[in-house]
CSV table of C-alpha atoms in Angstrom, one decimal:
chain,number,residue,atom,x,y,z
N,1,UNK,CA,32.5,-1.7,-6.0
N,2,UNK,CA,32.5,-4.4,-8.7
N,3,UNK,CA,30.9,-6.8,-7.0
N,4,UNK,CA,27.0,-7.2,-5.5
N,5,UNK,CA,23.7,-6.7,-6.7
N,6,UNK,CA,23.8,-4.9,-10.2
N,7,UNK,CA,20.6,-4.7,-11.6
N,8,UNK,CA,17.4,-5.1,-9.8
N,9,UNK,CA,14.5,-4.7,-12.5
N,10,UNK,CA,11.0,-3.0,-11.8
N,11,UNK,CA,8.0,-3.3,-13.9
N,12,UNK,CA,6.1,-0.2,-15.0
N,13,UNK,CA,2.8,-0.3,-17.3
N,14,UNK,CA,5.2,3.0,-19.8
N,15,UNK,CA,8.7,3.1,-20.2
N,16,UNK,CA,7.9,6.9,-21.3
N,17,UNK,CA,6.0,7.8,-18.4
N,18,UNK,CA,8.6,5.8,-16.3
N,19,UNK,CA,11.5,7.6,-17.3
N,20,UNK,CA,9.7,11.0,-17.0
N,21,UNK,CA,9.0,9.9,-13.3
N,22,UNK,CA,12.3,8.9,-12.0
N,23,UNK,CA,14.3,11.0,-14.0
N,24,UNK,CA,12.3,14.0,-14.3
N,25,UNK,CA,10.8,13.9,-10.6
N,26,UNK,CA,12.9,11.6,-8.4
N,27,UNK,CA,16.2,12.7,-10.0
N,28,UNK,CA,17.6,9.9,-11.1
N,29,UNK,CA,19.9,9.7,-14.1
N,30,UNK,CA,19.5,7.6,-17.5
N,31,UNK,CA,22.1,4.3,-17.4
N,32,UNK,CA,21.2,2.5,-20.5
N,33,UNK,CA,18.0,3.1,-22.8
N,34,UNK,CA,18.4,0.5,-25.5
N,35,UNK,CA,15.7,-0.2,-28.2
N,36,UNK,CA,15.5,-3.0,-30.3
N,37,UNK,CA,12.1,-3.2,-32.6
N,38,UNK,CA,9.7,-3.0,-29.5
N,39,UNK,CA,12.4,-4.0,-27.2
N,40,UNK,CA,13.4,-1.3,-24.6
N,41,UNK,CA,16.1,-1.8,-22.2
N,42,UNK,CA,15.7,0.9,-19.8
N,43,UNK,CA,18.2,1.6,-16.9
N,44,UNK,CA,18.3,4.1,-14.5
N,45,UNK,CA,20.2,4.8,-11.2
N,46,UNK,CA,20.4,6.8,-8.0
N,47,UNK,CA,22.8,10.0,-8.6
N,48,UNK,CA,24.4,9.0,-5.4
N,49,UNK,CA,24.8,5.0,-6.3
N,50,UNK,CA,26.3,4.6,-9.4
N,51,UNK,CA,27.2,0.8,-9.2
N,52,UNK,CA,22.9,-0.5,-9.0
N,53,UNK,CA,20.5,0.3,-11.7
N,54,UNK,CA,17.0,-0.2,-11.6
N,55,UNK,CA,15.9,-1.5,-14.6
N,56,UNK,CA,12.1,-0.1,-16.2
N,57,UNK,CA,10.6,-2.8,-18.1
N,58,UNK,CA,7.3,-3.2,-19.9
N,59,UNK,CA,6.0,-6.9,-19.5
N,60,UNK,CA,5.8,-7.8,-22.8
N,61,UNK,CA,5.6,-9.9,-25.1
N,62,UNK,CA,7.8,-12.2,-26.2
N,63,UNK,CA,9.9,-11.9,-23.3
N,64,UNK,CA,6.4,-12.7,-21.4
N,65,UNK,CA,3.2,-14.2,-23.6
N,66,UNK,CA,0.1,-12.8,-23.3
N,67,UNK,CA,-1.8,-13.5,-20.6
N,68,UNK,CA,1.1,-13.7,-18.4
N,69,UNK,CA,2.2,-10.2,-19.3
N,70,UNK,CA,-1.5,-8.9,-18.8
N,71,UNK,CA,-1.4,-10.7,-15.5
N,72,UNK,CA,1.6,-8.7,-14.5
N,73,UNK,CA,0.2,-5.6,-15.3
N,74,UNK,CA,-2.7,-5.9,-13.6
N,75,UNK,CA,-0.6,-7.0,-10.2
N,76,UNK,CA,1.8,-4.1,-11.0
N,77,UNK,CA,-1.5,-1.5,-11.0
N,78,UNK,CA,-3.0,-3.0,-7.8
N,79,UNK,CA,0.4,-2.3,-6.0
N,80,UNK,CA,1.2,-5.6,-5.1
N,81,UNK,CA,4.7,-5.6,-6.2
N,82,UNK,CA,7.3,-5.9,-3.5
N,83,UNK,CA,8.6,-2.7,-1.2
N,84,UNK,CA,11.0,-0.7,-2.6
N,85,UNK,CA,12.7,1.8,-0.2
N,86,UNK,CA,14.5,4.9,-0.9
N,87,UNK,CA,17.3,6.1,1.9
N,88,UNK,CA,17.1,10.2,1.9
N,89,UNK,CA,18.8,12.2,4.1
N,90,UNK,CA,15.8,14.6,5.2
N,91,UNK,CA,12.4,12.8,4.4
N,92,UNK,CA,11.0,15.9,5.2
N,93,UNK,CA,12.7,18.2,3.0
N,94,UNK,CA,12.1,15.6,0.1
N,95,UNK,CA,9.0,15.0,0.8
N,96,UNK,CA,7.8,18.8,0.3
N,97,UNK,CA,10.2,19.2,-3.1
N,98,UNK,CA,8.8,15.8,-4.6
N,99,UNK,CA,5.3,16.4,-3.9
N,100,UNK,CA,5.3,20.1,-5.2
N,101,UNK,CA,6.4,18.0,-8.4
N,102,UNK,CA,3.8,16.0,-8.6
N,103,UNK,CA,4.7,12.9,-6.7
N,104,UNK,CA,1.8,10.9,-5.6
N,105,UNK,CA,2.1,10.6,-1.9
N,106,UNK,CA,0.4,8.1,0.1
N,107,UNK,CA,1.9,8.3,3.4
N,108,UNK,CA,3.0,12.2,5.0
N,109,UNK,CA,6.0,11.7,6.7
N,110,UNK,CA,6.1,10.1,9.9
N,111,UNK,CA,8.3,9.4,13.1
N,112,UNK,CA,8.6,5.8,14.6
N,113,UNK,CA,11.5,4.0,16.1
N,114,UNK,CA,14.0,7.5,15.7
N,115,UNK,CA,13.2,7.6,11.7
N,116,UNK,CA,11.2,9.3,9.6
N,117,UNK,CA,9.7,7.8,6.8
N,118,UNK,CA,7.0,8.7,3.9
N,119,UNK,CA,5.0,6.8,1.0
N,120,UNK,CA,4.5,7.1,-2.3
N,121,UNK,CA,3.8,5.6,-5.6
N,122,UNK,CA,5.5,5.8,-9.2
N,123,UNK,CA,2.5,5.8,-12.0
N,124,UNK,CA,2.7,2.6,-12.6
N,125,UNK,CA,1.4,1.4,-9.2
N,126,UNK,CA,5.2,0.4,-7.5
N,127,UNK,CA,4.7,1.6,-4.4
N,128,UNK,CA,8.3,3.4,-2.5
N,129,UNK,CA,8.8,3.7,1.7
N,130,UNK,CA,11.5,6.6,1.7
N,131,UNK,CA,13.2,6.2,4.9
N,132,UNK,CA,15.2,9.1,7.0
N,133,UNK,CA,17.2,6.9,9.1
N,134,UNK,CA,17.6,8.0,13.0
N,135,UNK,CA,20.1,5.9,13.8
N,136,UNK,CA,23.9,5.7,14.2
N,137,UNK,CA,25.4,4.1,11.6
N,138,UNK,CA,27.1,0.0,12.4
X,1,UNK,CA,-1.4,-35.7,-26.2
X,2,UNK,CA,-3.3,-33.2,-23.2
X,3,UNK,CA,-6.2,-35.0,-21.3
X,4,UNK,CA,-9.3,-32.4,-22.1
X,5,UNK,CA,-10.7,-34.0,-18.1
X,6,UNK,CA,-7.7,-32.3,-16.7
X,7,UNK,CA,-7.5,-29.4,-14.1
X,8,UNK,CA,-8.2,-26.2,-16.1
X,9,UNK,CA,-8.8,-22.7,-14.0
X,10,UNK,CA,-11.9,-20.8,-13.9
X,11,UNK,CA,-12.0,-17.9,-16.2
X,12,UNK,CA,-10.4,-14.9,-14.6
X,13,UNK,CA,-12.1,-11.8,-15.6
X,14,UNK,CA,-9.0,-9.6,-16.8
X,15,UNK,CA,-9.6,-6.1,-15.6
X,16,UNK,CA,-8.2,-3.0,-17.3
X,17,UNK,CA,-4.9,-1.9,-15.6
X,18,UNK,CA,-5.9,1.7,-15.8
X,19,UNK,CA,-9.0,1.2,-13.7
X,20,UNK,CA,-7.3,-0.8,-11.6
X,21,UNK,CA,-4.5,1.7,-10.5
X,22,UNK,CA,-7.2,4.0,-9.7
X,23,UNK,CA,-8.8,1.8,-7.6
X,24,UNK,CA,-5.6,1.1,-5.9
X,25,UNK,CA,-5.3,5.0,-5.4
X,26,UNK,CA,-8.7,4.7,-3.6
X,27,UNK,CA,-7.5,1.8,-1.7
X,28,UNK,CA,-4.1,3.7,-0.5
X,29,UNK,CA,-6.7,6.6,1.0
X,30,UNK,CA,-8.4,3.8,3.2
X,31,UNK,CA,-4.9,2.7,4.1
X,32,UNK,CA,-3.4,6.3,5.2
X,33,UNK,CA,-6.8,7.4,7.1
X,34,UNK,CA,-8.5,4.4,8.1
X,35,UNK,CA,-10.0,6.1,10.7
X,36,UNK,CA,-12.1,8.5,8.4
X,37,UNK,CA,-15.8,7.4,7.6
X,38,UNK,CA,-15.5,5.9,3.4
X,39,UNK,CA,-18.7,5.8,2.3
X,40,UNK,CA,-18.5,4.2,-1.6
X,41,UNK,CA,-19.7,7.9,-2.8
X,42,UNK,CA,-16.5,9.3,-1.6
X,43,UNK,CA,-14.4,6.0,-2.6
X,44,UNK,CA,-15.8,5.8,-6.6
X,45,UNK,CA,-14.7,9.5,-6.4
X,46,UNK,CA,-11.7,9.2,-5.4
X,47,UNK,CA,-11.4,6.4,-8.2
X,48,UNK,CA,-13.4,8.3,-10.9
X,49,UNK,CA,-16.2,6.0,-11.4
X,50,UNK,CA,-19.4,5.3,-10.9
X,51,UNK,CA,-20.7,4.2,-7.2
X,52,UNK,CA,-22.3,1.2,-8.8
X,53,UNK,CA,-19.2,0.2,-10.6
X,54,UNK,CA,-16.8,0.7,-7.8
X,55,UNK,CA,-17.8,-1.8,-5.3
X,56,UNK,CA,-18.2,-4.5,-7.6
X,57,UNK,CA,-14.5,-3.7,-9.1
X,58,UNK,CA,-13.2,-3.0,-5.8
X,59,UNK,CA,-14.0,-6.6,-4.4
X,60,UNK,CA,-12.8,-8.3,-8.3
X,61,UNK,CA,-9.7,-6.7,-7.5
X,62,UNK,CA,-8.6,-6.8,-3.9
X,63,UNK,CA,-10.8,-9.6,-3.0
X,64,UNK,CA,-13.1,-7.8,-0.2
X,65,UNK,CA,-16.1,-5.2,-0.5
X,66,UNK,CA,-14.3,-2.0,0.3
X,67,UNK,CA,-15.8,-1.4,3.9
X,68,UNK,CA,-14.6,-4.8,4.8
X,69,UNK,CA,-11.3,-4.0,3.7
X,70,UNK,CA,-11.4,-0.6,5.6
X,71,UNK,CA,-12.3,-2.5,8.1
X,72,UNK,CA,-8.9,-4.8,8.0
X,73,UNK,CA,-7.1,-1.8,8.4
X,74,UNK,CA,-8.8,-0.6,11.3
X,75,UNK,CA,-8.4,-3.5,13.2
X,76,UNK,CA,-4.6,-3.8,12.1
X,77,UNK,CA,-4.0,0.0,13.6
X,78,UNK,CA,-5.9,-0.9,16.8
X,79,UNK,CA,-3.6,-4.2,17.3
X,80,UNK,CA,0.0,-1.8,16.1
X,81,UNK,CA,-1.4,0.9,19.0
X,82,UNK,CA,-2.0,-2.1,21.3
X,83,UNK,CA,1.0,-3.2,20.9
X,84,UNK,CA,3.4,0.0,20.6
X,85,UNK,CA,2.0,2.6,23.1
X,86,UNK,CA,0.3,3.1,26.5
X,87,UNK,CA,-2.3,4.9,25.3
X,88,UNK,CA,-6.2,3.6,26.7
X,89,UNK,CA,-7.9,1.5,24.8
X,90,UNK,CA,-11.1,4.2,24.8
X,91,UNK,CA,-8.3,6.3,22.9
X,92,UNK,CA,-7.2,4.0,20.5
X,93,UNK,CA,-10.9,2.5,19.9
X,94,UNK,CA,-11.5,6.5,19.3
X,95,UNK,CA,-8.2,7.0,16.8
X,96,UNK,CA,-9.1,4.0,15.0
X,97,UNK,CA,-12.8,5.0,13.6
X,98,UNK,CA,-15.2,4.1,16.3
X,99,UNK,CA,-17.1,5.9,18.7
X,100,UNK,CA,-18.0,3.4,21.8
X,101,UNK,CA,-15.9,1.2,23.2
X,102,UNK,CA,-18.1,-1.6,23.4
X,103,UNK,CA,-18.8,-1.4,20.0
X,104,UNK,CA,-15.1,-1.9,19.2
X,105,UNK,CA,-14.0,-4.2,22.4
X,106,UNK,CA,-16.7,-6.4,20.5
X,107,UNK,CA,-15.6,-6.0,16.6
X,108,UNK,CA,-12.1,-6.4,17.7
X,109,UNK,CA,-13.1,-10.0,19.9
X,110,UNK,CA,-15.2,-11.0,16.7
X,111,UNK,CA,-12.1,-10.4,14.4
X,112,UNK,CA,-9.0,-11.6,16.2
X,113,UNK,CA,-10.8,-14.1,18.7
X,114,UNK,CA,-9.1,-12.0,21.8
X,115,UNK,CA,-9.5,-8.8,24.1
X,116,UNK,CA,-7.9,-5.4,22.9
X,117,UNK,CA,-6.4,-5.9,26.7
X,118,UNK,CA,-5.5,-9.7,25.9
X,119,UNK,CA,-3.9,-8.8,23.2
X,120,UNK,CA,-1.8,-6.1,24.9
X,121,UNK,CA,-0.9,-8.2,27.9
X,122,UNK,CA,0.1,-11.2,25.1
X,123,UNK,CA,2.2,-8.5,23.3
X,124,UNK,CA,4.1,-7.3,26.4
X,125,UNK,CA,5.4,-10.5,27.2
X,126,UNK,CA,6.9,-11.0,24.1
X,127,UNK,CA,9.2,-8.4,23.2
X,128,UNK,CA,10.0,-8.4,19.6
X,129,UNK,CA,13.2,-7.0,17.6
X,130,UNK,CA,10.1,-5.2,15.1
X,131,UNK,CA,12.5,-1.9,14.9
X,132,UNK,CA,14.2,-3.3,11.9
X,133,UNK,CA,11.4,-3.6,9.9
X,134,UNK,CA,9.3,-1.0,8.0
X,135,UNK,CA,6.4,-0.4,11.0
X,136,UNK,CA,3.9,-0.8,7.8
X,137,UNK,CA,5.2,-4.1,7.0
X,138,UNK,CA,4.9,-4.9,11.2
X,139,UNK,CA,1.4,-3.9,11.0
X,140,UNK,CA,0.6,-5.3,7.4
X,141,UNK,CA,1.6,-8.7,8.9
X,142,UNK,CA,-1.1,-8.5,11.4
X,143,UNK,CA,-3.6,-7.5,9.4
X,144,UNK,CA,-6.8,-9.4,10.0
X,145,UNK,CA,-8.2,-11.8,6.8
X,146,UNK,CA,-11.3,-11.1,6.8
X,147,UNK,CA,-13.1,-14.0,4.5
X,148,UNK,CA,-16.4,-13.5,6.2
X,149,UNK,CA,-18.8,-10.9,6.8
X,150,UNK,CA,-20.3,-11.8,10.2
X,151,UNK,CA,-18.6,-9.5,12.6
X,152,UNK,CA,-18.4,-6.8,9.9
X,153,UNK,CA,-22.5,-7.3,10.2
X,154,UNK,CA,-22.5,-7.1,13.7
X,155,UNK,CA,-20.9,-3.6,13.6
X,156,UNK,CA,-23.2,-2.6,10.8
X,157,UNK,CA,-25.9,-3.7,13.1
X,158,UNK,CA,-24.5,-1.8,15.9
X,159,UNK,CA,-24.4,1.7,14.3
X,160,UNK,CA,-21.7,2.9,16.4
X,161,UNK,CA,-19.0,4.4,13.9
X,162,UNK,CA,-17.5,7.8,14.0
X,163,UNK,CA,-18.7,10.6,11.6
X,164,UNK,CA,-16.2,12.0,10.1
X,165,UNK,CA,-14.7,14.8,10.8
X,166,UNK,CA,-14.3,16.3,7.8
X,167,UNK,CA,-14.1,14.9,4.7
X,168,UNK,CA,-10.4,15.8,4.1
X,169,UNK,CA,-9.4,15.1,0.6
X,170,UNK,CA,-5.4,15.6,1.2
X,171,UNK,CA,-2.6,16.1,-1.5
């Protein structure tokens, strides 16, 4: 696909830690980690979707000043960034293998409406639905 | 040149990120067992600090004292039961952290100005499309905003909540 949503770009209050999260516990794979001085352009993306990366940025400065950027971190560590959701196959399954790694759940998994879906948070305070989902495709 | 007589904001205190998060992770235990009895003891632990220090943080960041927050949720989980299920509203004033159902026929009038069985009846005639959406985000969406602590008094002055169970500290 050449076409559609590219990059969609999460903040995250350690690039390090970030990367050690979602490629280290989630699985995903490294797209672009470009430094420049204290710049970091950090990409990642789903093994299974290799046309979308989600960006890890710091909010920094220059790109943000000061305040602002301290702003954003504190909105980032009271979780009140917007949803993201993860599509899995078995929400189950994953659910047992991420939180034997570590992954801080905040929701079990749970049936409503034919899917099952769980909770859970990268370190930064982004919170994740990850969604088994019951129905037929279309 | 700037007017010094314009509009400037009140200082904001900033509050460390790090404390923050773990606040939030006290906040997210409220949210996934509302029903559960919170004392701030249990809360600052789960936030690793101090009891005096939690509640004071807890309302700088998210705006409410933490058992009027928990008590948000509650109501919100009453109103998604209400809503979704058949079960009797002794059951769900039972699942959602009380033990009478006066106590919580009259909480849940004082916070959403209707019945637990006016609300259900209202909810039945309108049939909504809410299986494309997240159920959190549904039941997030009607969470009460609480901005005042009278009814959150009146069940303080009525006594009547649950003891927990068991103090279950899961993952």
């Amino acid at each position: 696909m050449s076409q559609g949503i590219g990059v969609v770009g999460l903040y995250v209050r350690d690039q390090d830690e970030a990367l050690e999260f979602y490629v280290g516990k989630l699985g995903f794979r490294v797209h672009t980690d470009a430094r420049n001085g204290d710049y970091r352009w950090l990409t990642v993306q789903h093994p299974e979707q290799p046309s979308l990366q989600l960006g890890l940025f710091k909010p920094q400065e220059p790109v943000l000043d000061a305040g602002t950027a301290q702003t954003v971190r504190e909105i980032v560590a009271k979780g009140a960034m917007p949803p993201l959701v993860l599509n899995v196959d078995d929400c189950r399954a994953t659910f047992e293998r991420l939180r034997a790694s570590g992954v801080e759940f905040t929701q079990a998994p749970e049936e409503r409406y034919g899917n099952v879906d769980a909770n859970f948070r990268d370190p930064s305070g982004n919170g994740w639905k990850m969604i088994q989902n019951g129905r037929k495709p279309g | 040149m700037a007017d010094d007589t314009e509009y400037t904001p009140a200082p904001r205190a900033s509050l460390d990120p790090e404390l923050l998060r773990r606040l939030l992770r006290a906040k997210d235990r409220m949210d996934a067992a509302s029903h559960e009895e919170w004392p701030v003891r249990r809360l600052a632990r789960v936030s690793a600090v101090s009891e005096a220090h939690f509640a004071r943080s807890f309302k700088d960041a998210f705006g409410v004292p933490p058992h009027r927050y928990l008590l948000t949720r509650r109501i919100e989980r009453a109103k998604t039961l209400l809503r979704d299920t058949e079960l009797p509203i002794l059951d769900i004033a039972l699942q959602t952290g009380w033990n009478s159902l006066g106590t919580f026929g009259r909480t849940f009038r004082d916070v959403t100005g209707e019945s637990p069985s006016g609300l259900r009846a209202r909810e039945r005639e309108a049939r909504h499309q809410l299986d494309r959406v997240p159920a959190c985000y549904v039941s997030a969406a009607h969470r009460p905003g609480l901005t005042t602590a009278v009814s959150e008094k009146r069940r303080q002055q009525a006594g009547a909540t649950k003891k927990p169970p068991r103090e279950t500290e899961a993952t």
